[in-house]
Backbone as numpy.savetxt, mean C-alpha at the origin, in Angstrom:
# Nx Ny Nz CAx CAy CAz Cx Cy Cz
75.80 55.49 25.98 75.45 54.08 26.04 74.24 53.89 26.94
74.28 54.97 28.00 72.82 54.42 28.46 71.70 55.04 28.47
71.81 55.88 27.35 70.73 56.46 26.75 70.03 55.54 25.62
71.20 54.76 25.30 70.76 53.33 23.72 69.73 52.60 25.12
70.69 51.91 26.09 69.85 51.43 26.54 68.29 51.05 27.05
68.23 52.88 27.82 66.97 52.89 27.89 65.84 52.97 27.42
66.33 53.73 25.70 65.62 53.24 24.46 65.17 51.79 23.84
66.22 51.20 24.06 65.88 49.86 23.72 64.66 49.12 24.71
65.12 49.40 26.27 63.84 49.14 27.38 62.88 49.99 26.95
62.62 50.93 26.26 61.35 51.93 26.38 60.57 50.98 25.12
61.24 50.58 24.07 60.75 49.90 22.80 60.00 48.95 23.07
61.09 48.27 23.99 60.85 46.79 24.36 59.72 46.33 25.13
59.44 47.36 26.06 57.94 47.76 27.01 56.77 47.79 26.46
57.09 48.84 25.10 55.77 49.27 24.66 55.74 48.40 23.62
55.93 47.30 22.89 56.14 46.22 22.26 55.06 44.79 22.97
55.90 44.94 24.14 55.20 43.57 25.21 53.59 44.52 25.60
53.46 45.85 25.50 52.35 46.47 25.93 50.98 46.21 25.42
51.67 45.74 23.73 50.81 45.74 22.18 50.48 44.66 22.29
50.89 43.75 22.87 51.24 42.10 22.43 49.39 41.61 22.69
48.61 41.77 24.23 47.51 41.10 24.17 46.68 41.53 23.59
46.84 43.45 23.33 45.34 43.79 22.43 45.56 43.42 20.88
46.74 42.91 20.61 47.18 42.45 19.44 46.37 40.85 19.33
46.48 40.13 20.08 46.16 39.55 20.45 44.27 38.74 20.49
44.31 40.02 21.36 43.18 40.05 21.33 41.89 40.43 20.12
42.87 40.93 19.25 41.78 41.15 18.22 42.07 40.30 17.04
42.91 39.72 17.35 43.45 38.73 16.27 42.80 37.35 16.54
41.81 37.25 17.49 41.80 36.16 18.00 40.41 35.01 16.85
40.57 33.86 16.73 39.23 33.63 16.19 38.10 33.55 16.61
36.93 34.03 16.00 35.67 33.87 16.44 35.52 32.41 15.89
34.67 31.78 17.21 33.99 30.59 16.49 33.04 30.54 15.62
33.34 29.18 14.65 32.21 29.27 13.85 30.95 29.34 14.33
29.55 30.28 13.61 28.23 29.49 14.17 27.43 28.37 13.63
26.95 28.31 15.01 26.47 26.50 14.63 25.17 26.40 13.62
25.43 25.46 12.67 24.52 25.65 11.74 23.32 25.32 12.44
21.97 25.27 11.35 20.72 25.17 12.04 20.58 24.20 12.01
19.78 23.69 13.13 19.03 22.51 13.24 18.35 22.05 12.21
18.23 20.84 11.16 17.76 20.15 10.00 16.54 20.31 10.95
15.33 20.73 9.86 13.67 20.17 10.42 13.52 18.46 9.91
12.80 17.97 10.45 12.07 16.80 10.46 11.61 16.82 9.26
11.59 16.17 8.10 10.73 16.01 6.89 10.43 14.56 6.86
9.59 14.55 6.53 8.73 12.81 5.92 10.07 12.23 5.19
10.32 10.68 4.97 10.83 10.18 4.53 10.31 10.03 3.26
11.49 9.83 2.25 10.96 9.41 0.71 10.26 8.22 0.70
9.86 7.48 1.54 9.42 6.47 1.51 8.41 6.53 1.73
7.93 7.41 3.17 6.86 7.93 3.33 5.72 8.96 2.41
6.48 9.59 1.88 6.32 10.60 0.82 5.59 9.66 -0.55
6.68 8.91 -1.13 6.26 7.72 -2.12 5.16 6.91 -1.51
4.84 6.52 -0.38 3.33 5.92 -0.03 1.79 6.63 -0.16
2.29 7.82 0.14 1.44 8.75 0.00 0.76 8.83 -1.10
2.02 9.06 -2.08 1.41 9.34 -3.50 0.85 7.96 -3.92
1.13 6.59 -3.58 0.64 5.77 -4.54 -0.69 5.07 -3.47
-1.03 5.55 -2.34 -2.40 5.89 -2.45 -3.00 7.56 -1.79
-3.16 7.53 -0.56 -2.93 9.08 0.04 -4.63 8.47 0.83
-5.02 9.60 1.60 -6.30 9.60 1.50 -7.37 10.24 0.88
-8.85 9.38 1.11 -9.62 10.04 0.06 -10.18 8.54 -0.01
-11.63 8.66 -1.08 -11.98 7.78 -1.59 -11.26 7.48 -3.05
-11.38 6.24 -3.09 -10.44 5.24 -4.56 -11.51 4.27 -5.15
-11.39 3.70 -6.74 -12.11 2.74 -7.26 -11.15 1.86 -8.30
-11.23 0.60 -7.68 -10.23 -0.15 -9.24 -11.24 -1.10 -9.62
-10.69 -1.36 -10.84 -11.49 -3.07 -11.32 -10.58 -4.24 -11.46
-10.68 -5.58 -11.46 -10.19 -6.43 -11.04 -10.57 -7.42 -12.13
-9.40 -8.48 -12.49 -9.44 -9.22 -13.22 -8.73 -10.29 -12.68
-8.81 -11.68 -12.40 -7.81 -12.79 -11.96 -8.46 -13.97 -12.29
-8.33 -14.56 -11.38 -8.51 -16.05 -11.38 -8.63 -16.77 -10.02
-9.52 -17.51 -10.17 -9.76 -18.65 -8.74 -9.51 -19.96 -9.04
-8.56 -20.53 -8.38 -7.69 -21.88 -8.46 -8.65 -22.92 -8.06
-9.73 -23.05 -8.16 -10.57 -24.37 -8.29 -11.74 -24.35 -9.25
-12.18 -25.39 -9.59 -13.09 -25.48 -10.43 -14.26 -25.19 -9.94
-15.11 -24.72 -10.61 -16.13 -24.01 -10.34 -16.09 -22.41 -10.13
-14.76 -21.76 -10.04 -14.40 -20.50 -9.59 -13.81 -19.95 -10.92
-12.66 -20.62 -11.23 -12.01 -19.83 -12.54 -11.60 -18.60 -12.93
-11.63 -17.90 -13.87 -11.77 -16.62 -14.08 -12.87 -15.96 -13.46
-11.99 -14.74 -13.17 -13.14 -13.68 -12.49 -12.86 -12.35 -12.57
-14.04 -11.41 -12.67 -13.90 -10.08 -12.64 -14.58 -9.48 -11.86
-14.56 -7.82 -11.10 -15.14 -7.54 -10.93 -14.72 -6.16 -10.01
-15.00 -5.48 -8.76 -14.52 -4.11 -8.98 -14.79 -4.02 -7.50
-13.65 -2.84 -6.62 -13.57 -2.64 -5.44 -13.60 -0.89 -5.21
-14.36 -0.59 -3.99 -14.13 1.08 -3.71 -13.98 1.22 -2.70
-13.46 2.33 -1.56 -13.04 2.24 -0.75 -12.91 3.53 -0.54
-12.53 4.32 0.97 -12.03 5.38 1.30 -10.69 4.57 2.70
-9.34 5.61 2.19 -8.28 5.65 2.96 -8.21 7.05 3.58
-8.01 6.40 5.32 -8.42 7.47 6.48 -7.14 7.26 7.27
-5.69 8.11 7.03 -4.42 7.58 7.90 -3.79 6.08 8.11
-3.72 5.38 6.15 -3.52 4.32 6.40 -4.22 3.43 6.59
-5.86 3.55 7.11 -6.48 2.79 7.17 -7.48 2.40 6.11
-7.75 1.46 5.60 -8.76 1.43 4.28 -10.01 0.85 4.58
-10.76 1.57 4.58 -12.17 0.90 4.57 -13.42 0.54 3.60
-13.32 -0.49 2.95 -14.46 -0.50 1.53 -15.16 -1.62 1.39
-15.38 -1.66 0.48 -16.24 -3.41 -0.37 -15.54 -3.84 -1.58
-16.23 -5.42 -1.82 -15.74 -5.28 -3.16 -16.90 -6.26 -3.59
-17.03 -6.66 -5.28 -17.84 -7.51 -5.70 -16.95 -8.16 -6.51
-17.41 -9.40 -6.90 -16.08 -10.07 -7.46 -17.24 -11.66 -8.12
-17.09 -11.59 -9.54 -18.09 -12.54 -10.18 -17.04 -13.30 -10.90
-17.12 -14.70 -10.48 -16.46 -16.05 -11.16 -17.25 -16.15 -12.22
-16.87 -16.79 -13.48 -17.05 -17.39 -14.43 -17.43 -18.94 -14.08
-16.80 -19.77 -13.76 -16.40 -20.89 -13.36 -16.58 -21.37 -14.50
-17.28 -22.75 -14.98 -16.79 -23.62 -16.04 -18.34 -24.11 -16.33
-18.21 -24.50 -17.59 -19.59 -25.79 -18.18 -19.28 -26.60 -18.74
-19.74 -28.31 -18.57 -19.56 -29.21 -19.30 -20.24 -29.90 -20.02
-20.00 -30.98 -20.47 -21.48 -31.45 -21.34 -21.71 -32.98 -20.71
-23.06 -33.24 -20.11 -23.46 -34.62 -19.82 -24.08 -35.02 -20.47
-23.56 -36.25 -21.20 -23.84 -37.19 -22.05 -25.19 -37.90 -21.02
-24.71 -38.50 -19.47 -25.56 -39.13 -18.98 -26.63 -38.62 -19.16
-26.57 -37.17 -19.37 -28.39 -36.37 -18.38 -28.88 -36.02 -20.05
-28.68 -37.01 -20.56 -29.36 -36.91 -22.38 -29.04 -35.29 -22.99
-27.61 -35.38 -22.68 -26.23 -33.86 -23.60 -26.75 -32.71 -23.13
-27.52 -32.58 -21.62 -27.93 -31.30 -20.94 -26.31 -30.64 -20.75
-26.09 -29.53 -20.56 -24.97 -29.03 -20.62 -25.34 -28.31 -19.06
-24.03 -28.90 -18.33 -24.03 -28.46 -16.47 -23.16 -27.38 -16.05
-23.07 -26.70 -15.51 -22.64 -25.52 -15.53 -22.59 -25.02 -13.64
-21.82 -24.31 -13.40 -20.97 -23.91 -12.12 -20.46 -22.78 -12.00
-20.94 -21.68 -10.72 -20.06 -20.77 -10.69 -20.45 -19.98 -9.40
-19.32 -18.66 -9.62 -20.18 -18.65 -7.80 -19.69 -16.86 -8.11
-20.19 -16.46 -7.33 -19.81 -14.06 -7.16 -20.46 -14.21 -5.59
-19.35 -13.38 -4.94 -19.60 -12.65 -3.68 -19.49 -11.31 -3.88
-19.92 -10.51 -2.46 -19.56 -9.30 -2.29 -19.80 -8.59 -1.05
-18.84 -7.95 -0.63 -18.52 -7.78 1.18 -18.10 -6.63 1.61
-17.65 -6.58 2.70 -16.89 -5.35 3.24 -15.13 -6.19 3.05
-14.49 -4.60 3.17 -12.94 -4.73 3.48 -11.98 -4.16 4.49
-11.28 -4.12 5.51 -11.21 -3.39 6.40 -9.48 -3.66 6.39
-8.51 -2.61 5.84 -7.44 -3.14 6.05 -6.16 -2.02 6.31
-4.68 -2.07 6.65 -3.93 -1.40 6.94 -3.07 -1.39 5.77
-2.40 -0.46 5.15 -1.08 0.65 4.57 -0.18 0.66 4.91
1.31 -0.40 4.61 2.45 0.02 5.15 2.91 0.37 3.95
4.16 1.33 3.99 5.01 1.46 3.08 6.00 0.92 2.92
6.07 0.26 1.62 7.71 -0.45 0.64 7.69 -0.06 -0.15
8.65 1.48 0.30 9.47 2.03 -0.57 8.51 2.91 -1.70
8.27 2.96 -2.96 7.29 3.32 -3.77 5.80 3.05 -3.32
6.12 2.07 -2.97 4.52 1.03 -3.32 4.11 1.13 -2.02
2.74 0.57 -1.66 2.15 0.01 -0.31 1.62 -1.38 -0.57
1.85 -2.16 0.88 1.60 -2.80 0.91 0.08 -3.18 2.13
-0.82 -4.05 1.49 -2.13 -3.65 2.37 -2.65 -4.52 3.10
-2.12 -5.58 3.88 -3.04 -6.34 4.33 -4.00 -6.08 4.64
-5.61 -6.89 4.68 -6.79 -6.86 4.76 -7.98 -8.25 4.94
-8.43 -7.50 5.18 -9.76 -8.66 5.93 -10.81 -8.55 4.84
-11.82 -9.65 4.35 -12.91 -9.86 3.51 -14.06 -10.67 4.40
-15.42 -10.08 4.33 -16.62 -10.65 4.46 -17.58 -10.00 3.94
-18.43 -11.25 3.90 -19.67 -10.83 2.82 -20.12 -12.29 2.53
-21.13 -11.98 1.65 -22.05 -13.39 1.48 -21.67 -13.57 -0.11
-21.49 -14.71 -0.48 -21.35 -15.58 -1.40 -22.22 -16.60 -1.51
-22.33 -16.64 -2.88 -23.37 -17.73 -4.04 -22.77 -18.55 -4.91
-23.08 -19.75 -4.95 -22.69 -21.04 -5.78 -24.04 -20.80 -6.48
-23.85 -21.10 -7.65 -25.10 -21.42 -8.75 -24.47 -22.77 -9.40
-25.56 -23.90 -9.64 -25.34 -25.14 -10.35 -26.40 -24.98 -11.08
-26.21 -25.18 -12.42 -27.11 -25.43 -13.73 -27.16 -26.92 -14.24
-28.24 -27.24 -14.41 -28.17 -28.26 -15.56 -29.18 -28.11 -16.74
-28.76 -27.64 -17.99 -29.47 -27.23 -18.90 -29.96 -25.93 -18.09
-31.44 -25.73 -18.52 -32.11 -24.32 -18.00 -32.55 -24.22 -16.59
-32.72 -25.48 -15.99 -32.51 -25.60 -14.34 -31.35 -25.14 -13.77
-31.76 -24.38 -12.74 -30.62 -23.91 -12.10 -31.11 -23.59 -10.39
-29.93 -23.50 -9.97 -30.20 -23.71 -8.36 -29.52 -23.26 -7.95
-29.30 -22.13 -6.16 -27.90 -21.45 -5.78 -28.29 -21.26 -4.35
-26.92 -21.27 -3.79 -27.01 -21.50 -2.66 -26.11 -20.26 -1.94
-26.58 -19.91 -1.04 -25.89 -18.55 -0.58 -25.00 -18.70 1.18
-23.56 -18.14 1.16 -23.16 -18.61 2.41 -22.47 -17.63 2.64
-22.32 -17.33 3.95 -21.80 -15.72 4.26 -19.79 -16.76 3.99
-18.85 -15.63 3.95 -17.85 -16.04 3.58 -16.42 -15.32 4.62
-15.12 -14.85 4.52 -14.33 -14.67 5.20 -13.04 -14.51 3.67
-12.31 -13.35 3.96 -11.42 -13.61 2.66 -10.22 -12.70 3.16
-9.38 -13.43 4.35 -7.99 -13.10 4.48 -7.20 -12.30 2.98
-6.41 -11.69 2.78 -5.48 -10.98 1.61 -4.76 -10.04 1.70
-4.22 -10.00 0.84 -3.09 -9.16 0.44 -2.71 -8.00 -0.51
-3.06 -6.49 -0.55 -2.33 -6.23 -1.85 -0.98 -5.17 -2.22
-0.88 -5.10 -3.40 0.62 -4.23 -3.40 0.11 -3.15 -4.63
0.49 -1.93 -4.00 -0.54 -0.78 -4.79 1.01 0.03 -5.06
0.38 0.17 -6.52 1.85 1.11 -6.84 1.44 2.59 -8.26
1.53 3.59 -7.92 1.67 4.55 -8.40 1.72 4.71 -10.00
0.87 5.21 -10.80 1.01 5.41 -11.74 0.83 6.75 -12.27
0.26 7.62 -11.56 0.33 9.51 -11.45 0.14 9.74 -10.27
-0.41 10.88 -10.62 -1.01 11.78 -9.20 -2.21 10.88 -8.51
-3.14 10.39 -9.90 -4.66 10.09 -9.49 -4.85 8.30 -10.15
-3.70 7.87 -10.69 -4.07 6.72 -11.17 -3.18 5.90 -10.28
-3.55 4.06 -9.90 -2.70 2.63 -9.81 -2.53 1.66 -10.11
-2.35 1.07 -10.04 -2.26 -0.59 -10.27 -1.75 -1.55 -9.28
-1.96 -2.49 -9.53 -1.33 -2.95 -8.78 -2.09 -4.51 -8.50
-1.70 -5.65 -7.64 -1.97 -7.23 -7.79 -2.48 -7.26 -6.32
-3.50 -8.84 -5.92 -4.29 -8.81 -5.15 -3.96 -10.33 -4.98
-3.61 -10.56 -4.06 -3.86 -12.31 -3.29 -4.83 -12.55 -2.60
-5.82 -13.48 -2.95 -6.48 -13.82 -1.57 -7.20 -14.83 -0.95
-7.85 -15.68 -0.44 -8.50 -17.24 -0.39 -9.72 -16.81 0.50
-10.30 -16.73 0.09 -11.83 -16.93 0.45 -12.66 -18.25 0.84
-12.95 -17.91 1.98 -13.38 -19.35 3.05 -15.00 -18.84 3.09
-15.78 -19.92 2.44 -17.38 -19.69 2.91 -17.14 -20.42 4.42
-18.14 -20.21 5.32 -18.44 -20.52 6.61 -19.41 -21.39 6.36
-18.69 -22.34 5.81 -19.69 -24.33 5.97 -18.74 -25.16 5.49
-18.88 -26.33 6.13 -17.92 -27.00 6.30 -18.62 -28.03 4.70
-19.37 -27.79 4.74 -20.07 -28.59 3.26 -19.34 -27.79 2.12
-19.21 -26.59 2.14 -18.79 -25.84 0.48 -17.28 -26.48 0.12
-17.60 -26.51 -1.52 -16.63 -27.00 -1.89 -15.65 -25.71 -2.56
-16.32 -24.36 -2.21 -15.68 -23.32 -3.19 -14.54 -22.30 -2.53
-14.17 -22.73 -1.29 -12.73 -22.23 -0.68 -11.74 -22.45 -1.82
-11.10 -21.19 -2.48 -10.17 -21.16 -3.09 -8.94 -19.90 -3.01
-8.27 -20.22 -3.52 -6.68 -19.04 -3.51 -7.39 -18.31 -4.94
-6.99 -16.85 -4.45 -7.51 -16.30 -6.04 -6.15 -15.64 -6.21
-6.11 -14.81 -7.34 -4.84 -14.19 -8.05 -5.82 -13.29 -8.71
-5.50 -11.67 -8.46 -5.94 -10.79 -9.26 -5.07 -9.59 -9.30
-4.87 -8.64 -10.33 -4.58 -7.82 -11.12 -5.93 -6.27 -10.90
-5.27 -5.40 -10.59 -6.36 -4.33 -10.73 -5.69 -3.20 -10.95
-6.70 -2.10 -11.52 -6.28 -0.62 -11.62 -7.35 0.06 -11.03
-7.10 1.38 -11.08 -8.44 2.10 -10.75 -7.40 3.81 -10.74
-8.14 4.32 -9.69 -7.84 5.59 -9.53 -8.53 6.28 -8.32
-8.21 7.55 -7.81 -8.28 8.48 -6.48 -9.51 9.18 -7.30
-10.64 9.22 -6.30 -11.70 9.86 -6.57 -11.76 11.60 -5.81
């Protein structure tokens, strides 16, 4: 009997002996920590890019000027974008309107006015598109006709605006133009809100 015994203590020893390197190799390793995500541009940022980027650009322009004498108008803008910033010109020729005076023995009178300036404006991004606020100056011309007489008057101008440029490839856009153009005289009658439409493309 106490030979069982001390067998059973000899078992029992070398049992509890096993237990921590058992233990010990059983143990878990922690997971490793994944990598740090890099910084990438936002899709938003990314999508601004493409729907302008930098570089020089050219669109043409088609709208309208909300007073008489202005009317329909066309005409075409270029520019280079330097980090968001846009710097260009544009030219921009009203149609305006003609009527017929009976008084002035059925001479037919006629009205219209084209500027063309610098543009100096900033690139935010919404989402796809950009949006551009911008500054206009340059000198502007009223022409008044009556019959083959004609007469024009020239006044430097100011043209607060707006536009929203949106992606159509790699190298093409489109996109709409707000803007009101203030001559600098308190005499002109040709301060108006315009509405235009343009395309162009990355040169």
């Amino acid at each position: 009997m106490h030979s069982n015994l001390l067998a059973s203590l000899a078992i029992a020893s070398l049992s509890l002996a096993t237990i921590p390197s058992f233990a010990q190799s059983a143990s878990i390793e922690p997971l490793p920590e994944a990598p740090a995500k890099k910084d990438t541009p936002s899709t938003q940022d990314s999508d601004a890019s493409t729907a302008a980027g930098d570089g020089w650009s050219a669109a043409a322009l088609l709208g309208n000027g909300f007073e008489d004498g202005v009317k329909l108008g066309a005409g075409a803008r270029a520019g280079v974008s330097l980090s968001r910033l846009y710097l260009g010109g544009t030219f921009v020729y009203h149609f305006g309107e003609s009527r017929s005076a009976g008084a002035l023995g059925g001479s037919d009178v006629s009205v219209n006015i084209w500027y063309f300036g610098g543009e100096a404006g900033y690139d935010f991004a919404a989402g796809p598109v950009l949006l551009r606020p911008y500054g206009g100056f340059g000198v502007g011309t009223a022409r008044g006709c009556v019959g083959s007489t004609c007469d024009t008057d020239s006044r430097m101008y100011v043209a607060p605006g707006v536009a929203l440029i949106a992606p159509l490839s790699d190298s093409f856009f489109a996109g709409g133009d707000a803007r009101f153009v203030v001559p600098l005289d308190d005499n002109s009658d040709f301060d108006h809100f315009a509405l235009f439409g343009f395309a162009g493309m990355r040169l």
